[in-house]
CSV table of C-alpha atoms and ligand atoms in Angstrom, one decimal:
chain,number,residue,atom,x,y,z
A,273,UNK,CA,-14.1,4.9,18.1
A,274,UNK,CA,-10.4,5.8,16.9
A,275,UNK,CA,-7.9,2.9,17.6
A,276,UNK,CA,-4.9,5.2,16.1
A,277,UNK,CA,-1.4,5.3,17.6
A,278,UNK,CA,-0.7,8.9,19.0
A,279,UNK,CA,1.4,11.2,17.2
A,280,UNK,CA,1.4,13.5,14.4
A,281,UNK,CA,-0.4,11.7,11.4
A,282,UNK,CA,1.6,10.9,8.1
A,283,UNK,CA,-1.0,11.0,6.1
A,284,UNK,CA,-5.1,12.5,7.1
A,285,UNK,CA,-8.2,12.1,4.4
A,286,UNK,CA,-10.7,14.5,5.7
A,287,UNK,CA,-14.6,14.0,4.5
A,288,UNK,CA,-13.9,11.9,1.5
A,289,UNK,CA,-16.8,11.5,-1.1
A,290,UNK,CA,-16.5,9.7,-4.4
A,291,UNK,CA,-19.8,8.0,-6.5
A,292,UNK,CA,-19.7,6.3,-9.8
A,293,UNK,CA,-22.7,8.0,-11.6
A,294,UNK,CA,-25.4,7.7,-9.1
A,295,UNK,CA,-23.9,5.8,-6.6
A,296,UNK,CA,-21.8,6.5,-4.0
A,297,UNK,CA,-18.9,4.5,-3.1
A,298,UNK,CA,-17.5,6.4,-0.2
A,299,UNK,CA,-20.0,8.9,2.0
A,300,UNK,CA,-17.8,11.2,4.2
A,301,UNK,CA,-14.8,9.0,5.4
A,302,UNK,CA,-12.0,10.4,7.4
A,303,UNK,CA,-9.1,8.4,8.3
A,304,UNK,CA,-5.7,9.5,9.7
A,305,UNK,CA,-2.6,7.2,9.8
A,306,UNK,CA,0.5,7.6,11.8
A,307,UNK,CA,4.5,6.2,11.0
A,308,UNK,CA,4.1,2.7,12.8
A,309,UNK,CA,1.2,2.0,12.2
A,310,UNK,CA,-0.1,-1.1,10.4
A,311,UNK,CA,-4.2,-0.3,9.6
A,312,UNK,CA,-6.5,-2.6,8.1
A,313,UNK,CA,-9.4,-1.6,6.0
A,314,UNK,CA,-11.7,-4.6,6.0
A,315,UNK,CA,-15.5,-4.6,4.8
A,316,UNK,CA,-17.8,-6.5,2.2
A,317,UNK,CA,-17.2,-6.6,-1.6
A,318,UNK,CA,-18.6,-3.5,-2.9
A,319,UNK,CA,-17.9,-1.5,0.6
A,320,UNK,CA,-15.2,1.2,-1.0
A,321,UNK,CA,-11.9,-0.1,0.6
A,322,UNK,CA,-10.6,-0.2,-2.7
A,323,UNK,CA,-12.1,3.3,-3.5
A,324,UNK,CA,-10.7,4.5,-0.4
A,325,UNK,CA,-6.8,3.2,-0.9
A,326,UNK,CA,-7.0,4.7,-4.3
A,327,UNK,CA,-8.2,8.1,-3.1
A,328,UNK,CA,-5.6,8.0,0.3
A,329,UNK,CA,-2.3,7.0,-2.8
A,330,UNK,CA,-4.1,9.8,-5.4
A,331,UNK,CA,-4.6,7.2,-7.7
A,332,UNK,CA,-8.0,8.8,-8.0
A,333,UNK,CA,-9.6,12.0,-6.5
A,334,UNK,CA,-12.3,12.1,-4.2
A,335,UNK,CA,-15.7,14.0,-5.4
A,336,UNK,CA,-15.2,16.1,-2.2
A,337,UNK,CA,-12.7,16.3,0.8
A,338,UNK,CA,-8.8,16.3,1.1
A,339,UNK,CA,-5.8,13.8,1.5
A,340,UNK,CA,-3.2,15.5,3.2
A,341,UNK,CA,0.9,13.5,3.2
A,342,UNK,CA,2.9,15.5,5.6
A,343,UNK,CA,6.5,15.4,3.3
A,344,UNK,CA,9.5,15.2,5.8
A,345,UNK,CA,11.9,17.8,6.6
A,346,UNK,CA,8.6,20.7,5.7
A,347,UNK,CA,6.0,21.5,8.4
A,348,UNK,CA,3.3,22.1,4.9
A,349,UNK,CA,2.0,19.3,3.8
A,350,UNK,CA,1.1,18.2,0.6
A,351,UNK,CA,-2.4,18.7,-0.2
A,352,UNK,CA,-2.9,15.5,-2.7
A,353,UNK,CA,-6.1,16.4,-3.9
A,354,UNK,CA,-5.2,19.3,-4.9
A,355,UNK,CA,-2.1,18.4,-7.0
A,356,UNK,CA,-2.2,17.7,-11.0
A,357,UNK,CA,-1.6,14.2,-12.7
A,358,UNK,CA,2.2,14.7,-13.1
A,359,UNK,CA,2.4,15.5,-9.5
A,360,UNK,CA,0.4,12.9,-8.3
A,361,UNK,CA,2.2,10.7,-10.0
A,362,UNK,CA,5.4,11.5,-9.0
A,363,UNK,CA,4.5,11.5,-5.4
A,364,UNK,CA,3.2,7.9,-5.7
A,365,UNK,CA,6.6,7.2,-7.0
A,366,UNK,CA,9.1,8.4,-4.4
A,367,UNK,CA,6.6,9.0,-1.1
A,368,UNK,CA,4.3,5.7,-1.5
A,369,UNK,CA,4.8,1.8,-2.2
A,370,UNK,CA,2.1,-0.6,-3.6
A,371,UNK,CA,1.2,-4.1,-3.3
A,372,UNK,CA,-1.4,-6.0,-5.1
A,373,UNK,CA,-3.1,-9.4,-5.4
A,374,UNK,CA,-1.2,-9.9,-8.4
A,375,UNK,CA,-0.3,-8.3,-11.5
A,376,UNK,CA,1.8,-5.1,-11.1
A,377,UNK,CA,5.1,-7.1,-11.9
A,378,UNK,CA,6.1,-7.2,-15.2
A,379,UNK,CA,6.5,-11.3,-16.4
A,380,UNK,CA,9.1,-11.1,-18.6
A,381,UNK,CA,11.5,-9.1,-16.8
A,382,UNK,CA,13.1,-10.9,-13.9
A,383,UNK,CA,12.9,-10.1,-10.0
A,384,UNK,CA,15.7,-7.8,-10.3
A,385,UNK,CA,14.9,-6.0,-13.3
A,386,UNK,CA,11.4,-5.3,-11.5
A,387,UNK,CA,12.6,-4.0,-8.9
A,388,UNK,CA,15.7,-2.1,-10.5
A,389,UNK,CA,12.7,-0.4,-12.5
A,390,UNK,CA,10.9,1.4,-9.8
A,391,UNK,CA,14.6,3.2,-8.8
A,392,UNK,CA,15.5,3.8,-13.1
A,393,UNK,CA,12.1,5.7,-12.8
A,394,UNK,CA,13.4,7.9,-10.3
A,395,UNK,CA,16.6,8.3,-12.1
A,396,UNK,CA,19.2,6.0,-10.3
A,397,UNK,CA,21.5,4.7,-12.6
A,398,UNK,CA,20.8,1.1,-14.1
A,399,UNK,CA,24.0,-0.6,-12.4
A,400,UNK,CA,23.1,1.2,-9.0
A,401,UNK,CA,19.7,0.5,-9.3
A,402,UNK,CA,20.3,-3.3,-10.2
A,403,UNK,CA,22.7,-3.8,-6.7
A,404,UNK,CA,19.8,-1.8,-4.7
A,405,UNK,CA,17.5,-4.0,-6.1
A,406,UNK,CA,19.5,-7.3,-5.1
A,407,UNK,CA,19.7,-5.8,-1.8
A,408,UNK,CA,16.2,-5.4,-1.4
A,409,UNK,CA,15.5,-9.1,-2.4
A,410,UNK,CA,18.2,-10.3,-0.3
A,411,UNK,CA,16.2,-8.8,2.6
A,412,UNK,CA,13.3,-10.3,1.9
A,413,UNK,CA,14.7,-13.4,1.8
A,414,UNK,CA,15.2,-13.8,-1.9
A,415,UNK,CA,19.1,-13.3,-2.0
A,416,UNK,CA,20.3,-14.8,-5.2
A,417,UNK,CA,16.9,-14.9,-7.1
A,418,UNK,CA,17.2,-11.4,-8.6
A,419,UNK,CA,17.9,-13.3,-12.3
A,420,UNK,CA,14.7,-15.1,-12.1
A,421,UNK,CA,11.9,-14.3,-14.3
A,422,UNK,CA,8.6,-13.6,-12.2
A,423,UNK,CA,7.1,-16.6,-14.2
A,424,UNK,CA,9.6,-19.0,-12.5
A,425,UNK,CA,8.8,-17.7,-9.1
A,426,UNK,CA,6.0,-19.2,-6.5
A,427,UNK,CA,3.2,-16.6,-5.5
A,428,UNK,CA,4.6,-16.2,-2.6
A,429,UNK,CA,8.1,-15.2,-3.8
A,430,UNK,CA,6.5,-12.8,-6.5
A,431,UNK,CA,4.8,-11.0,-3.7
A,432,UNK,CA,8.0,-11.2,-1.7
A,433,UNK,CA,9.9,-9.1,-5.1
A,434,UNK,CA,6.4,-7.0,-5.1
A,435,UNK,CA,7.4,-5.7,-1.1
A,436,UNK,CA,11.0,-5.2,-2.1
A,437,UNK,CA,9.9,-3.2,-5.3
A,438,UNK,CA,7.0,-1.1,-3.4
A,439,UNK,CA,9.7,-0.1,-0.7
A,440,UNK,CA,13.1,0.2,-2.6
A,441,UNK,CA,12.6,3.9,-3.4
A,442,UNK,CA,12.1,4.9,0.8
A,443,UNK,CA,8.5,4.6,0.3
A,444,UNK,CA,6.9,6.4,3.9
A,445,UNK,CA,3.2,4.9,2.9
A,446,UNK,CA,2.9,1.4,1.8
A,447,UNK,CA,-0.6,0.2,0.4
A,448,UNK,CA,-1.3,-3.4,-0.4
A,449,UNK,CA,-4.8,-4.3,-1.8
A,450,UNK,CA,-5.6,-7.9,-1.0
A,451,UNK,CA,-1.9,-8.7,-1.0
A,452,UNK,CA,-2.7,-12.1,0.4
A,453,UNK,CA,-5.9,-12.5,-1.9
A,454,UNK,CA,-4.3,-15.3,-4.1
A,455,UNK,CA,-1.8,-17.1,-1.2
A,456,UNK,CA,-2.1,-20.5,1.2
A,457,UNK,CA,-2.7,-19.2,5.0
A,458,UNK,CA,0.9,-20.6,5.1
A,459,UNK,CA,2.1,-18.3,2.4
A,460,UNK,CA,-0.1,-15.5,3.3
A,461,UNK,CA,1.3,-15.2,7.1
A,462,UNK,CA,4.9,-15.5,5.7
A,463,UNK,CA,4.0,-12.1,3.2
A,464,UNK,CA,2.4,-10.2,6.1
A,465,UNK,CA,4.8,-10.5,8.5
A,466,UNK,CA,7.5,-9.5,5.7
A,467,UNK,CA,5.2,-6.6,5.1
A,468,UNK,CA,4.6,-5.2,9.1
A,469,UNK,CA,8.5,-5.8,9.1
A,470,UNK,CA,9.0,-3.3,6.7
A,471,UNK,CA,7.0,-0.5,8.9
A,472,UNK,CA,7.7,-1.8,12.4
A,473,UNK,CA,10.7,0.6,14.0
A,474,UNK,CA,10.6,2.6,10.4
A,475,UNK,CA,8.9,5.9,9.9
A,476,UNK,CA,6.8,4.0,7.4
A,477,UNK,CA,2.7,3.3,7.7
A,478,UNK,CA,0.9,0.6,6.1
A,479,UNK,CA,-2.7,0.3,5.2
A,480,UNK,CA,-3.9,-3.1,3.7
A,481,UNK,CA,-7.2,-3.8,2.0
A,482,UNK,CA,-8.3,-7.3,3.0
A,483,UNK,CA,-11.2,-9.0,3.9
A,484,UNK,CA,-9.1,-12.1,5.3
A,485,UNK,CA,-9.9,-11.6,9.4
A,486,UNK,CA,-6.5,-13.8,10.1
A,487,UNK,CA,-4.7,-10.7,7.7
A,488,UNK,CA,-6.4,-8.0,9.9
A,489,UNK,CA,-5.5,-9.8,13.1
A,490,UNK,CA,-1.8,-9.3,11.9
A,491,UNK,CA,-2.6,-5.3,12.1
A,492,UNK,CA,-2.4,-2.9,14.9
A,493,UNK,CA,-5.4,-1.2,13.7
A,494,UNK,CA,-8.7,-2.3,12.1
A,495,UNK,CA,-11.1,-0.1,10.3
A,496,UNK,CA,-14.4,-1.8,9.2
A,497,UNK,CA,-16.7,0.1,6.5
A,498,UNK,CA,-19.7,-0.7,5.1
A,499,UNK,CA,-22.0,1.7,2.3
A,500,UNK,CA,-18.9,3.4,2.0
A,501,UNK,CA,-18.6,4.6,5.6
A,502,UNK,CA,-16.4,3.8,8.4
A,503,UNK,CA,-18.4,2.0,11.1
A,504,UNK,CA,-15.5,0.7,13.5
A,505,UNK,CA,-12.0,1.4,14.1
A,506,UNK,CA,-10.5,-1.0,16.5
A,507,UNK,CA,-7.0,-1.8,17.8
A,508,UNK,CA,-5.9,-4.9,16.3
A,509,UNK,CA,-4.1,-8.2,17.7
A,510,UNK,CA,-0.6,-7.0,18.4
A,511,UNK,CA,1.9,-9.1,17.5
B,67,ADP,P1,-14.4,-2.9,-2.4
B,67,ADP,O1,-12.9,-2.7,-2.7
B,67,ADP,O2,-14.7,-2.8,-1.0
B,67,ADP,O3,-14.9,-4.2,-3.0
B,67,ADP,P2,-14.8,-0.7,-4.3
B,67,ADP,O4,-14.2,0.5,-3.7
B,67,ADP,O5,-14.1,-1.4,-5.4
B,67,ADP,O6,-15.2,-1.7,-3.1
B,67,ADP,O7,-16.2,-0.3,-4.9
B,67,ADP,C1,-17.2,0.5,-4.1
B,67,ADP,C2,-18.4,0.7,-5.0
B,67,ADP,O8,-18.0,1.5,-6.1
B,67,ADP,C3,-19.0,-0.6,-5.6
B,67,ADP,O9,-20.4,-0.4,-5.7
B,67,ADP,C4,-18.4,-0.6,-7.0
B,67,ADP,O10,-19.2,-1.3,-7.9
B,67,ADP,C5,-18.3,0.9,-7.4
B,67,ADP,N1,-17.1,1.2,-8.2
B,67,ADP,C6,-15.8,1.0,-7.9
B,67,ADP,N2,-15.0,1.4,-8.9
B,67,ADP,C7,-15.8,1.8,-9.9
B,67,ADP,C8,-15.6,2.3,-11.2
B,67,ADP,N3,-14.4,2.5,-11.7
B,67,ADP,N4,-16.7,2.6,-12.0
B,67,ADP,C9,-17.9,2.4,-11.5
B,67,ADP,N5,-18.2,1.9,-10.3
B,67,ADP,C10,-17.2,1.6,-9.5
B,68,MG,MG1,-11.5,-4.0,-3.7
């Protein structure tokens, strides 16, 4: 019951635990995922895909277990759990790209500025970071629209500057939680194709959070869980 591609994994959670007080949001969940790949966590409300995505980008740390990222160009890989704040932190800023229902962007800046921000963060110079970031719009289908303010954008065009932002610093891991959550099927197909665009024929991997079955059919892989446990991993429709 593993529908992974073959290869060397990018990024491999081992026995993951993690309970709020008494209660246990994720019981022993392992989960490897390979450049290419396009995973789906799917479940009920309440199942710990959230929980999980948070634990896999070190947003939080597991109770017990390990997230491993293997960093390019080193055969040792990064042991997430076992790094600091500061260096979690910086990880999630050079090595991983999110995507969220909403929020995230900042309203009053526009979509350039947004997107500049994520490369100023890492130190690119504001002019340089400003054409990157008109470049990344431009591929996304936004060219021209980097002086808008998010406010003045539809939801699917703020997602659209959300993808460019989340993979404008080389990202190898992008995670989107309910990306699609507030979009028209119209709208929402439109922002997942963008988004297995940006991992198809790169070294990147995705993993999505959604419980939108047409979403997960977009996916090449499909892991259900349920109490906190993994209780299928399928191959998805290919597209
Ligand atoms: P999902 O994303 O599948 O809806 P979550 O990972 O958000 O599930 O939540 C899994 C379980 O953990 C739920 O029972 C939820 O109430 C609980 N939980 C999640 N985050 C917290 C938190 N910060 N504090 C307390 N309980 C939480
Ligand atoms: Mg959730």
């Amino acid at each position: 019951m593993n529908a992974s591609l073959p290869g060397a994994p990018l990024l491999a959670a081992a026995n993951l635990t993690k309970s709020y007080g008494n209660s246990p949001a994720l019981t022993g969940v392992s989960l490897e995922v390979r450049p290419g790949e396009a995973t789906a966590v799917m479940g009920a409300s309440g199942s710990g895909k959230t929980t999980l995505l948070h634990c896999l980008a070190g947003i939080i740390l597991p109770d017990t277990g390990s997230v491993r990222l293997l960093s390019a160009g080193s055969d040792a890989p990064a042991e997430i759990t076992s790094l600091d704040d500061a260096a979690r932190s910086a990880l999630r800023r050079t090595e991983f790209g999110f995507v969220f229902q909403q929020g995230l962007l900042i309203p009053e800046l526009t979509a350039g500025e947004n997107v500049a921000l994520a490369l100023m963060l890492n130190g690119t110079a504001r002019p340089v970071a400003e054409q990157q970031a008109a470049a990344a719009l431009a591929a996304l289908g936004l060219a021209g629209m980097e002086g808008r303010r998010i406010g003045e954008l539809s939801g699917g065009q703020a997602q659209r500057v959300a993808i460019a932002r989340a993979q404008v610093n080389g990202a190898r891991v992008l995670f989107a939680d309910e990306p699609t959550g507030a979009l028209d099927s119209r709208t929402s197909a439109d922002v997942m194709a963008l988004l297995l665009q940006s991992v198809a024929g790169t070294g990147r991997a995705l993993v999505v959070v959604t419980h939108d079955p047409e979403v997960a059919r977009w996916c090449s892989r499909v892991v259900t869980l349920a109490d906190g446990r993994i209780v299928a991993d399928t191959a998805g429709v290919v597209r």
